[in-house]
PDB file of C-alpha atoms in Angstrom:
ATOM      1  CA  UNK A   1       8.363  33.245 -41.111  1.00 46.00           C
ATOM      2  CA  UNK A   2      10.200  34.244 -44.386  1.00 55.00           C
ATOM      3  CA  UNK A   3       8.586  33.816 -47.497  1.00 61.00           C
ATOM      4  CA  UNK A   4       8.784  31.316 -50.019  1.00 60.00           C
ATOM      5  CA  UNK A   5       9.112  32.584 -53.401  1.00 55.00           C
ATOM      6  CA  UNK A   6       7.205  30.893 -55.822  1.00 52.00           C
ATOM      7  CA  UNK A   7       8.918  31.009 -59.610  1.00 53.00           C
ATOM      8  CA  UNK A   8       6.176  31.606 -61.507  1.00 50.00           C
ATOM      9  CA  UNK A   9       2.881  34.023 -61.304  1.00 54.00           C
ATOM     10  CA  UNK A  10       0.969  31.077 -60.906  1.00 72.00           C
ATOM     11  CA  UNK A  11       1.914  27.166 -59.938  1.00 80.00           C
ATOM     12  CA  UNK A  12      -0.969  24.416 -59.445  1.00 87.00           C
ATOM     13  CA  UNK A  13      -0.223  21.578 -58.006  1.00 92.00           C
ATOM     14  CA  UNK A  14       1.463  19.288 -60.129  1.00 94.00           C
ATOM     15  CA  UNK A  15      -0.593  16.075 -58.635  1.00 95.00           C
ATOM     16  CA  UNK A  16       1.328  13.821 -61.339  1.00 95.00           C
ATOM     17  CA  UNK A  17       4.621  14.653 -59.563  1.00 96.00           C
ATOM     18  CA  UNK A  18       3.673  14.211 -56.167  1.00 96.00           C
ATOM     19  CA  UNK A  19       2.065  10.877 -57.185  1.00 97.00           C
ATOM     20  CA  UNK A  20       5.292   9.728 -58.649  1.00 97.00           C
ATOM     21  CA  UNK A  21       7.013  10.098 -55.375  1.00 96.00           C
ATOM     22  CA  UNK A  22       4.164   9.040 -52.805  1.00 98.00           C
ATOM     23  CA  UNK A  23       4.546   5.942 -51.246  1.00 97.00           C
ATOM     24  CA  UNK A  24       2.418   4.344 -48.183  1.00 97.00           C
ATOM     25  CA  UNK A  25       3.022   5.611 -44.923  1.00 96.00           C
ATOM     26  CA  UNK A  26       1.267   4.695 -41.534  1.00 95.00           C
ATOM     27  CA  UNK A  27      -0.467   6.780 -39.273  1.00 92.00           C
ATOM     28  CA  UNK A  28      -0.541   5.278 -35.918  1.00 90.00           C
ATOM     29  CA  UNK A  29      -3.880   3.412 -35.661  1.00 85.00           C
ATOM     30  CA  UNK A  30      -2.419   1.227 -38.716  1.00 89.00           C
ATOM     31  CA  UNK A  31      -3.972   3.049 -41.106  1.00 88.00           C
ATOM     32  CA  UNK A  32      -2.151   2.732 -44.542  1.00 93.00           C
ATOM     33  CA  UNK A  33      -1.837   5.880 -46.448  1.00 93.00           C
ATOM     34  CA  UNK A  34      -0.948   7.178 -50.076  1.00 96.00           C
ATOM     35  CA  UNK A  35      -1.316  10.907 -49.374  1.00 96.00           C
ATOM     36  CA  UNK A  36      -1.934  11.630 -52.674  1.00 97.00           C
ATOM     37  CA  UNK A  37      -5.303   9.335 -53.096  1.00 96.00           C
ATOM     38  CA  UNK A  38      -6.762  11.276 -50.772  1.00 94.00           C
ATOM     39  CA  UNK A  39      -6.850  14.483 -53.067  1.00 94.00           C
ATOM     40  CA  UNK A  40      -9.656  15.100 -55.105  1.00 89.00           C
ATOM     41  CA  UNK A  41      -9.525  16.298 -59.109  1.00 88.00           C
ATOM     42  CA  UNK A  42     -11.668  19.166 -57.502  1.00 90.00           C
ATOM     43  CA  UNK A  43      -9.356  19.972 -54.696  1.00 91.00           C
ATOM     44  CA  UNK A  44      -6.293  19.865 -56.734  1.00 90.00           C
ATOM     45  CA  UNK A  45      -7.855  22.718 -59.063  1.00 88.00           C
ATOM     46  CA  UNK A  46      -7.911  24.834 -56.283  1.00 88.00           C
ATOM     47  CA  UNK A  47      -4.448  24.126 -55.217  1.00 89.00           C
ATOM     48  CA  UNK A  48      -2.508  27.226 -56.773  1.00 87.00           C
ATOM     49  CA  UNK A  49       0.283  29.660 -55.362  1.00 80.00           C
ATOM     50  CA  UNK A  50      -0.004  33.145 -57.170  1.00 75.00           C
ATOM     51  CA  UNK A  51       2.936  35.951 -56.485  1.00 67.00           C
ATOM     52  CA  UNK A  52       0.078  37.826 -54.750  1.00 60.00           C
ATOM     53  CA  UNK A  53      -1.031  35.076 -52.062  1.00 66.00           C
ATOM     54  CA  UNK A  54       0.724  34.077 -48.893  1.00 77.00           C
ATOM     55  CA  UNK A  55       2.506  30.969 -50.121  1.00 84.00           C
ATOM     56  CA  UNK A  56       2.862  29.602 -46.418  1.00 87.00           C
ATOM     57  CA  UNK A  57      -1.460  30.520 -46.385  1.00 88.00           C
ATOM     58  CA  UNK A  58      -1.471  28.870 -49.628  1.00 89.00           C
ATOM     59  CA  UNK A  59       0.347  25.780 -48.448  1.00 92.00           C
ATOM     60  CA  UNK A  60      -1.487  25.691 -45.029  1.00 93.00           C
ATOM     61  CA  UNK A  61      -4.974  25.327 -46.518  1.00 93.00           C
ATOM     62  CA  UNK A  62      -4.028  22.826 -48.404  1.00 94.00           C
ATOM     63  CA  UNK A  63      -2.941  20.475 -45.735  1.00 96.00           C
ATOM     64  CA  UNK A  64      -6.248  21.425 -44.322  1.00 96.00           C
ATOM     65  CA  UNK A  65      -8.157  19.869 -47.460  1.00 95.00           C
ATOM     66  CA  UNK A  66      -5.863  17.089 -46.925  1.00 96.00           C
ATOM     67  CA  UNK A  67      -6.177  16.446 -43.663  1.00 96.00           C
ATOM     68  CA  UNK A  68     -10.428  16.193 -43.606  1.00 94.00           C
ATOM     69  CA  UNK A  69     -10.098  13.578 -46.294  1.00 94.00           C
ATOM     70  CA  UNK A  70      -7.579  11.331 -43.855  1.00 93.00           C
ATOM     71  CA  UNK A  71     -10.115  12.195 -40.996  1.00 92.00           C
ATOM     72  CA  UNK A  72     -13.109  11.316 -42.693  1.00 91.00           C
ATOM     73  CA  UNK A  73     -11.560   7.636 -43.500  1.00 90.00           C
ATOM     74  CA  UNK A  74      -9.518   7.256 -40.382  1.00 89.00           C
ATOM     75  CA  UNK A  75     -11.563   6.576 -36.925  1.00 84.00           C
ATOM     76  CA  UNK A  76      -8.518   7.010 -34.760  1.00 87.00           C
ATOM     77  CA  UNK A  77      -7.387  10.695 -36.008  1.00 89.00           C
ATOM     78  CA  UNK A  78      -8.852  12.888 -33.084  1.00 87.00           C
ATOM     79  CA  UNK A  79      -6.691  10.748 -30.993  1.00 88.00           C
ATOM     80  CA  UNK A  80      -3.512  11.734 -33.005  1.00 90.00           C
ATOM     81  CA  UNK A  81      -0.978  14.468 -32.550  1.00 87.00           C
ATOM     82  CA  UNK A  82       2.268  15.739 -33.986  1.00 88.00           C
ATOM     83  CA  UNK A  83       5.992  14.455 -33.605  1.00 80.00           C
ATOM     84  CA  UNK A  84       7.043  16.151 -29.939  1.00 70.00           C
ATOM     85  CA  UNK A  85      10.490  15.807 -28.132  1.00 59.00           C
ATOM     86  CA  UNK A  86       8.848  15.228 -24.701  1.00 63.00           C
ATOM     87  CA  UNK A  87       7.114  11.887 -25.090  1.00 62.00           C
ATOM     88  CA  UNK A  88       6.366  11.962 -21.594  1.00 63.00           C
ATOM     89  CA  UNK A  89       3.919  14.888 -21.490  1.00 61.00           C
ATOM     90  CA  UNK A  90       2.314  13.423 -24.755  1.00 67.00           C
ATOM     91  CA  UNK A  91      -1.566  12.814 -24.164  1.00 82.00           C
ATOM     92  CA  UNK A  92      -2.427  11.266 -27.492  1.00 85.00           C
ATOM     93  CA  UNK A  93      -0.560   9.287 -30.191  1.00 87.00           C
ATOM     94  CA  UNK A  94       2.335  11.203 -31.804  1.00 87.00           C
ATOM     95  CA  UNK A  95       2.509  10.534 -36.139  1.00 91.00           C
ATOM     96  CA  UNK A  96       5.679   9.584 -36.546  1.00 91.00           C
ATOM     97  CA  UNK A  97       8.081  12.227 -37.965  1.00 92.00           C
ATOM     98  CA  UNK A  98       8.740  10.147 -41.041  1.00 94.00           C
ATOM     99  CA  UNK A  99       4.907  10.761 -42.165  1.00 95.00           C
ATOM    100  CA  UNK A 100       5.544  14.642 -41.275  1.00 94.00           C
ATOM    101  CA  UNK A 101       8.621  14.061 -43.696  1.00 95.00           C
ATOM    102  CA  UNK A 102       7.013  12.461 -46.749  1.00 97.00           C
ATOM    103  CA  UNK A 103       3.952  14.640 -46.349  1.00 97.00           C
ATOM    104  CA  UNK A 104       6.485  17.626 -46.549  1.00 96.00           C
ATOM    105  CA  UNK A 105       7.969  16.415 -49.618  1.00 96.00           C
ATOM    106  CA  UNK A 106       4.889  15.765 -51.599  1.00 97.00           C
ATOM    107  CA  UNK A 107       3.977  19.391 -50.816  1.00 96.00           C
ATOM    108  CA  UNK A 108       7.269  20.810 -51.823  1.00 95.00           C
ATOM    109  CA  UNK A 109       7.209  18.325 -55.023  1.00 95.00           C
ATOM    110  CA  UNK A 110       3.695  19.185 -56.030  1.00 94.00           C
ATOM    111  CA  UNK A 111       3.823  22.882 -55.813  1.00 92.00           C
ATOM    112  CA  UNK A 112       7.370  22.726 -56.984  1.00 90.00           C
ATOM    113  CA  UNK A 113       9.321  24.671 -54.829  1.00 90.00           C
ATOM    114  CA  UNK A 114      13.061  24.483 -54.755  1.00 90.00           C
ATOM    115  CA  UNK A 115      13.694  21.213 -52.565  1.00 89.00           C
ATOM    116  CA  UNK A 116      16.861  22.295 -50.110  1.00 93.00           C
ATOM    117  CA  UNK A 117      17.068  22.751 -46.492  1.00 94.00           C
ATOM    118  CA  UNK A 118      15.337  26.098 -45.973  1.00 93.00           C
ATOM    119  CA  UNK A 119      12.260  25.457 -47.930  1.00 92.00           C
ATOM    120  CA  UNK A 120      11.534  21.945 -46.289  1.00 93.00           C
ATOM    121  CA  UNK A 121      11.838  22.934 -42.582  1.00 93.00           C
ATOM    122  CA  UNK A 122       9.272  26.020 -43.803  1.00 93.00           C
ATOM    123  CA  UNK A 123       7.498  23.337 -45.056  1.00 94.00           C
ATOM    124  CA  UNK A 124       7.784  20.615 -42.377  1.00 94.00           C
ATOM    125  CA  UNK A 125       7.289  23.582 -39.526  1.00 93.00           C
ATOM    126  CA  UNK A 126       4.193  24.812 -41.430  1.00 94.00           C
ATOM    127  CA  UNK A 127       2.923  21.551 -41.840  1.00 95.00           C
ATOM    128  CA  UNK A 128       3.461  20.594 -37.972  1.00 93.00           C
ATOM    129  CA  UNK A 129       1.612  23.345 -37.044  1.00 94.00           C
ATOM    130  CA  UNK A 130      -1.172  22.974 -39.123  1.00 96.00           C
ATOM    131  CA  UNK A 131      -1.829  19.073 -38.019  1.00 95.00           C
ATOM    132  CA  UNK A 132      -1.736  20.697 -34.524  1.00 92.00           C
ATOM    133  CA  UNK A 133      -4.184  23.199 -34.728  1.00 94.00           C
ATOM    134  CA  UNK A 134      -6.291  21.015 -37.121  1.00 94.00           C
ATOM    135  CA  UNK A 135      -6.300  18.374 -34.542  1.00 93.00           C
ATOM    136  CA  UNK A 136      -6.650  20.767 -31.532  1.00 91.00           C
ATOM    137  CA  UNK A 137     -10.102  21.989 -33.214  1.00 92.00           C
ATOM    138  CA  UNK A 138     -10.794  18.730 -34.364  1.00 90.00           C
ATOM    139  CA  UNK A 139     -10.535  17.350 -30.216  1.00 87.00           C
ATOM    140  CA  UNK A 140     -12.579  20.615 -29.467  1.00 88.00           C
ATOM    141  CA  UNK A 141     -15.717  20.070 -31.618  1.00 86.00           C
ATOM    142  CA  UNK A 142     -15.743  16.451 -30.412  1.00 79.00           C
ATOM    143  CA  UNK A 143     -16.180  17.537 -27.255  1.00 80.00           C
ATOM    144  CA  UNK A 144     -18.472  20.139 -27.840  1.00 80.00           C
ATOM    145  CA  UNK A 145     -20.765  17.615 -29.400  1.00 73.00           C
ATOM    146  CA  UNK A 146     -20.476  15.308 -26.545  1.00 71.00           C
ATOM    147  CA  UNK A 147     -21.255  17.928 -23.812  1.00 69.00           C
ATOM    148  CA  UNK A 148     -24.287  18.979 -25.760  1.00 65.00           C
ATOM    149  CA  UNK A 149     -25.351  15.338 -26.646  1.00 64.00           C
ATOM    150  CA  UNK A 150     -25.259  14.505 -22.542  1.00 64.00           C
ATOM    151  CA  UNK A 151     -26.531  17.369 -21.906  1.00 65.00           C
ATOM    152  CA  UNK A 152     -29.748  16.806 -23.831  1.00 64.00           C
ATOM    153  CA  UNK A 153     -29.893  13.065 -22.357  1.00 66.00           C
ATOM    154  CA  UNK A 154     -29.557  14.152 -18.753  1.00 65.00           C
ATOM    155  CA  UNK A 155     -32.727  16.942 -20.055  1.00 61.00           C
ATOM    156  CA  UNK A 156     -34.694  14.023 -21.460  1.00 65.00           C
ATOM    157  CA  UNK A 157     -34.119  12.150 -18.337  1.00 69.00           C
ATOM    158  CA  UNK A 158     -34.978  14.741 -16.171  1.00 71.00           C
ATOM    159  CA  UNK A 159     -38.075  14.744 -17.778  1.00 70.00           C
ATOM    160  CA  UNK A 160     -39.462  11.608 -17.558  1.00 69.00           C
ATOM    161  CA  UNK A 161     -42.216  10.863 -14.805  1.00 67.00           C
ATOM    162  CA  UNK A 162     -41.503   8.157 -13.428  1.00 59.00           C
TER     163      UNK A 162
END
């Protein structure tokens, strides 16, 4: 993927601006969401693109941050996955492409990067992929924990005199 040039040695998040143009959006359990309530004073400190970092790295981890705090107040996100054009061989509940969208936008308005065509399908394509993987690791823990937690049950179980 190209690079994204950032203007300046060093751009924080400008969490004002993003706020300005946030506006609820819905992930599909219902859940009502203002993207930008969901980062942290803390977090947004550490949101800064240098000349000498990967921008797209940059950019990446930060929808990671994101993403926790929506998972941590959202029961249904392990069962959530991103916008696809086959529907059919969808397993779990595609966010719709308009969240993908707006969630692009407050990135590319927070960081302030030029706001044309290029940077937002960098954006939007970086941002896909991240949900993806986040929610593919996400799925994978889960399970983990539930293979582990049956398998100790069928131990304790197995135990028992009876």
């Amino acid at each position: 993927m190209d690079e994204i040039l950032v203007s300046l040695p060093n751009v924080a998040f400008d969490l004002a601006a993003a706020r300005q143009m946030d506006r609820i959006v819905y992930f599909p359990g219902g859940f009502p969401v203002l993207i930008t309530d969901h980062i942290t004073a803390k977090m947004n400190s550490e949101f800064v693109l240098t000349e000498k970092e990967d921008v797209i790295s940059t950019i990446a981890n930060t929808i990671r941050r994101i993403l926790h705090q929506l998972h941590s107040k959202d029961n249904y996100f392990p069962m959530y996955t991103t916008p696809t054009a086959h529907q059919k061989k969808v397993h779990y509940v595609p966010i719709q492409e308009e969240v993908f969208d707006h969630f692009a936008n407050i990135l590319i308005t927070g960081y302030s990067l030029e706001n044309n065509d290029k940077i937002k399908t960098k954006v939007f394509a970086v941002l896909q992929n991240t949900v993806y993987y986040f929610l593919e690791r996400l799925r994978a823990e889960f399970n983990k924990n539930t293979e582990r937690s049956l398998a100790l049950r069928r131990h304790a179980i197995s135990q028992r005199p009876f």
